[in-house]
Coordinates of C-alpha atoms in Angstrom, one line a residue:
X1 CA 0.0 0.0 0.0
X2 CA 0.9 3.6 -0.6
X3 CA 0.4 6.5 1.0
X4 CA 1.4 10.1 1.7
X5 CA 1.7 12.5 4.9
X6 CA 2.4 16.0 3.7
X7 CA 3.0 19.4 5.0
X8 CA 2.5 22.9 3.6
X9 CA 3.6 26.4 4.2
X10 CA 4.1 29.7 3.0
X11 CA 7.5 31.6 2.5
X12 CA 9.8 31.5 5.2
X13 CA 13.4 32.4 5.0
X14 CA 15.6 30.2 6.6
X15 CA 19.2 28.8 6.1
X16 CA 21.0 25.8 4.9
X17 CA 22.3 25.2 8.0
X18 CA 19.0 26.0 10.2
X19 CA 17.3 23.5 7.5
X20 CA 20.2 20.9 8.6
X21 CA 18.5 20.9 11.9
X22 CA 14.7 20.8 11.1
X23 CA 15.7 17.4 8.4
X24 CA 18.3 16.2 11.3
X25 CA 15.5 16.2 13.8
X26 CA 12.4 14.1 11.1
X27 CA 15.7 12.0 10.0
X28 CA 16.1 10.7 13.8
X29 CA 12.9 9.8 14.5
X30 CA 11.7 8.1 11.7
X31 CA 13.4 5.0 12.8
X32 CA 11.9 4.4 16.1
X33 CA 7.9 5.1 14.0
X34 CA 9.4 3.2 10.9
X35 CA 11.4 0.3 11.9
X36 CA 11.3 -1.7 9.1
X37 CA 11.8 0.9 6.4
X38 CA 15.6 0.8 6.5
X39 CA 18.0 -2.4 6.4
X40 CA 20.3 -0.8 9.1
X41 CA 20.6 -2.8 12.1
X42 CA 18.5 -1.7 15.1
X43 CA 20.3 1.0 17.3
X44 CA 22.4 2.4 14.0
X45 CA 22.1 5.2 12.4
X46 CA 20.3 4.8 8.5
X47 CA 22.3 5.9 5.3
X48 CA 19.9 7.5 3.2
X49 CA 20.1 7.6 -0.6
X50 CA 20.0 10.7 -2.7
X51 CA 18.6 11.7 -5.1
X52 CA 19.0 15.1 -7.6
X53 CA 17.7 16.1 -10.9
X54 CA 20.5 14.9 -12.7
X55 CA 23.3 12.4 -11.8
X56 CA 23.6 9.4 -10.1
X57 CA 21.9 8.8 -6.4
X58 CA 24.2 9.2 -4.0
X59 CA 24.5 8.2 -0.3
X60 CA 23.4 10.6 3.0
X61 CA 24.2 10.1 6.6
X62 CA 21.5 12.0 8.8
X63 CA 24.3 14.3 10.4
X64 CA 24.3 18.0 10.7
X65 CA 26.8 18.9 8.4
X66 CA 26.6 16.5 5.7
X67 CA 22.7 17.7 5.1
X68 CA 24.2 21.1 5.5
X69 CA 26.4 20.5 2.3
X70 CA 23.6 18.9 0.5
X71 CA 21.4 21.5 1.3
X72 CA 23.6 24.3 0.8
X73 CA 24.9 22.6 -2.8
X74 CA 20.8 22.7 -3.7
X75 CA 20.6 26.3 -2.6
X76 CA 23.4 27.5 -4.7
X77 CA 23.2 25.5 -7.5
X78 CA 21.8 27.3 -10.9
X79 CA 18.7 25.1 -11.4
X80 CA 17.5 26.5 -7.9
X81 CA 15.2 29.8 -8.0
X82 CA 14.3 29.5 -4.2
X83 CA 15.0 28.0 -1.2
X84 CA 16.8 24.9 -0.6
X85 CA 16.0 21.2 -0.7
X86 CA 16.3 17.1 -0.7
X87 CA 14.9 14.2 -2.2
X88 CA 15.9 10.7 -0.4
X89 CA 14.8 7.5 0.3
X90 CA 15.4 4.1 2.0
X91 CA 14.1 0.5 1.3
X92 CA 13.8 -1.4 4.3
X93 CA 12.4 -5.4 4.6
X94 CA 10.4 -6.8 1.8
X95 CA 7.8 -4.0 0.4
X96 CA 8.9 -1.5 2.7
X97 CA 9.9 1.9 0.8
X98 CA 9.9 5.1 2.1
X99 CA 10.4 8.3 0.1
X100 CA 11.3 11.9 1.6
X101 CA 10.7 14.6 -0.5
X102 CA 11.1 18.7 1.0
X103 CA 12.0 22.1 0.0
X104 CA 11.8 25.2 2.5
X105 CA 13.9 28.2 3.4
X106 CA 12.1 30.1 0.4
X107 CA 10.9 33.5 0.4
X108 CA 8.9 33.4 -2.9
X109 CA 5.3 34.7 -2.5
X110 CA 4.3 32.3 -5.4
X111 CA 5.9 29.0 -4.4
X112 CA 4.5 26.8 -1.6
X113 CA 7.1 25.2 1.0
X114 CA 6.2 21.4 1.2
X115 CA 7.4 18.5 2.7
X116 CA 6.1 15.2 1.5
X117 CA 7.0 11.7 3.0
X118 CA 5.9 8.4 0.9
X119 CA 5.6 4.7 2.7
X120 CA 5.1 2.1 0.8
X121 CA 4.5 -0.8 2.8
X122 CA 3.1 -4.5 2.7
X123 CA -1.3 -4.9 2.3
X124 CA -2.3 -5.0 6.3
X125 CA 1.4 -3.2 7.7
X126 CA 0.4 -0.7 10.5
X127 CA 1.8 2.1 9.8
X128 CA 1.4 5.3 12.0
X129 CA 0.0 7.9 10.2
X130 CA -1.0 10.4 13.3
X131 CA 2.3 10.2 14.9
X132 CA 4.0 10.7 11.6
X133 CA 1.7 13.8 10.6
X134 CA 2.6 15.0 14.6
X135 CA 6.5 14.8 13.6
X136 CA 6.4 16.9 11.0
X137 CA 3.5 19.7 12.1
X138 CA 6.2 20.2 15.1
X139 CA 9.1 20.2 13.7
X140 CA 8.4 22.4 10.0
X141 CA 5.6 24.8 11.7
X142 CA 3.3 24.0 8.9
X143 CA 0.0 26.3 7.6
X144 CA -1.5 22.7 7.4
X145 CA -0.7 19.1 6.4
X146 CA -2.7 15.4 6.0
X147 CA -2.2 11.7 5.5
X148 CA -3.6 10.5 2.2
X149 CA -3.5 8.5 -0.7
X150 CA -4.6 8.3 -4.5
X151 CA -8.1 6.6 -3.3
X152 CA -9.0 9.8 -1.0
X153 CA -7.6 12.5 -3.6
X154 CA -10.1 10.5 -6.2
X155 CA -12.8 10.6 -4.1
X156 CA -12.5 13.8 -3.2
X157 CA -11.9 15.1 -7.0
X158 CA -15.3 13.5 -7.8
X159 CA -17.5 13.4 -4.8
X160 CA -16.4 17.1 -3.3
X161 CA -14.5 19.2 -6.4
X162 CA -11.2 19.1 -4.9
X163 CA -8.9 20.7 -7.3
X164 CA -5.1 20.3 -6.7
X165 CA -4.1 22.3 -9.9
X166 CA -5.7 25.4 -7.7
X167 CA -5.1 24.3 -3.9
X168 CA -3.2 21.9 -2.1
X169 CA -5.4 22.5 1.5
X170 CA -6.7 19.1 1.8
X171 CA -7.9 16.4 4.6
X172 CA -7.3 12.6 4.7
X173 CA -7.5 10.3 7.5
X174 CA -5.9 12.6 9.2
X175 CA -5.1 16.4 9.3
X176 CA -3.5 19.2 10.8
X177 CA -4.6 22.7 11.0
X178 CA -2.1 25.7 12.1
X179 CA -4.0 27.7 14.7
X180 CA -6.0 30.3 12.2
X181 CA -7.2 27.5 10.4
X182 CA -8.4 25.3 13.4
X183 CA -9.9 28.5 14.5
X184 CA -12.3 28.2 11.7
X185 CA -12.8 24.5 12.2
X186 CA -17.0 23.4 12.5
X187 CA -17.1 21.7 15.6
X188 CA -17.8 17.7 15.3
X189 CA -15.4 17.5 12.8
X190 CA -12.7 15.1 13.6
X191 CA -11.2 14.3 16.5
X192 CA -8.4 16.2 18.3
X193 CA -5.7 14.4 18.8
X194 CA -2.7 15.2 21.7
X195 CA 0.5 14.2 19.6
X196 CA 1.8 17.7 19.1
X197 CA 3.7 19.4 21.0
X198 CA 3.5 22.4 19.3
X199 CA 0.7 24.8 17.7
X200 CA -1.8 23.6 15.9
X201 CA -4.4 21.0 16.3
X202 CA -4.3 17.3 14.9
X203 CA -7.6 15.9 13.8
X204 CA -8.8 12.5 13.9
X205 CA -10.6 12.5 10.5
X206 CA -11.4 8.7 9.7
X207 CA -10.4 5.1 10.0
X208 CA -9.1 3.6 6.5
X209 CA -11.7 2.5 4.3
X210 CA -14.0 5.3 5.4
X211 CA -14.5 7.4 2.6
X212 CA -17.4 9.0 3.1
X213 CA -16.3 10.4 6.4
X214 CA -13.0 12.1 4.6
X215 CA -15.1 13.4 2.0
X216 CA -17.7 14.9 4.6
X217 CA -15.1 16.1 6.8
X218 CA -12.9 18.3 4.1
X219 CA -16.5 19.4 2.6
X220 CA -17.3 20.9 6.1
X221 CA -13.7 22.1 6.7
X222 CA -13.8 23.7 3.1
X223 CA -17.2 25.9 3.8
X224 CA -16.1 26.9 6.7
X225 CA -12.9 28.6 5.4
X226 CA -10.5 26.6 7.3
X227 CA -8.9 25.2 4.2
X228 CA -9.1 28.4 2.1
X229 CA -5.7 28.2 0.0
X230 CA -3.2 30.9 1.7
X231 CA -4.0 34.6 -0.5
X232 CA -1.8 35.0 -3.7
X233 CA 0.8 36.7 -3.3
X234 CA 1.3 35.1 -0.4
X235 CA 2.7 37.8 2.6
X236 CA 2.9 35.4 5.5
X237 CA 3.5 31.8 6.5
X238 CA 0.6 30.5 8.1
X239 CA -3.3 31.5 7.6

């Protein structure tokens, strides 16, 4: 099975070196939530592969200053307009794959800030889709995020006109919601969950399989304005 936990936000300047930190800090604790996405032995540290636009994939170790090249060779390389960013990935025991995906430190007013993590995994794996969401709301200080897959974004194209040409603000299973948006929240939608330890509010959206309730719950979210796409240009980070 596939799916996705994203995060989104608006332009933020930051750093190659204060990006280090925020991928440092998802790198370590994706192996205690994701145990059988890497073939390192337990207790060592995983070697990550990356990958660029052009050239070969190249190994990563999850320290400071190595992601502090890697970032900083992104930033200043000429195919970059804005910001700075990495694509990696790891393959773990059979059908485990996990994909990592992220760009930030940008200060366009056009270009969303996005990190997007991919597990594939076996039919029936567990995989823990709330505390995964949690780790990244806290550490990237999102606008807003979800964990979803190809069935939900289809059924929400054709049940509930979700158009991600126009807007990435989306609901799956789960959701989070910077504080202005969860401000605008309807109440009885979702369930609040207490994962984060920052801002923001986790919701409880659906269990899989549940459609219907995903597709309710974004409809609601979406009339009440707490999805509402940040305004073009965009002047701030969060709603």
């Amino acid at each position: 099975m596939e799916r996705m936990v994203r995060v989104f936000w608006g332009p933020r300047k930051e750093t190659p070196q204060e990006l280090a930190g925020r991928w440092k800090a998802m790198l370590d604790a994706l192996p205690a939530l994701l145990p059988a996405a890497s073939c390192a032995a337990a207790g060592q540290s995983w070697t990550w592969t990356r990958h660029r636009s052009s050239g070969r994939p190249t190994e990563l170790r999850p320290d400071e200053a190595d992601l502090a090249a890697a970032l900083r060779e992104d930033h200043d390389s000429p195919q970059t307009s804005d910001g700075a960013g990495l694509s990696l990935t790891s393959t773990g025991e059979p059908g485990w794959e996990i994909g990592i995906s992220g760009r930030g430190g940008g200060e366009s007013a056009y270009v969303t800030q996005a990190v997007v993590l991919e597990v594939t995994s076996p039919d029936g794996a567990e995989v823990p889709e709330a505390a995964l969401l949690a780790l990244l709301a806290d550490i990237w200080e999102p606008d807003f995020g979800d964990a979803i897959d190809d069935e939900l974004f289809d059924a929400l194209e054709d049940r509930a006109g979700f158009d991600y040409t126009l807007s990435h603000v989306s609901v799956g299973r789960f959701g989070y919601l910077s504080p202005g948006r969860a401000a605008l929240a309807p109440a009885g939608v979702g369930v609040a969950r207490g994962e984060l330890a920052g801002a923001g509010v986790l919701l409880d959206i659906a269990p899989p399989g549940d459609v219907e309730a995903v597709v309710d719950a974004y409809v609601r979210l979406r009339d009440a304005g707490a999805l509402e796409p940040l305004p073009r240009p965009m002047g701030r980070t969060v709603l």
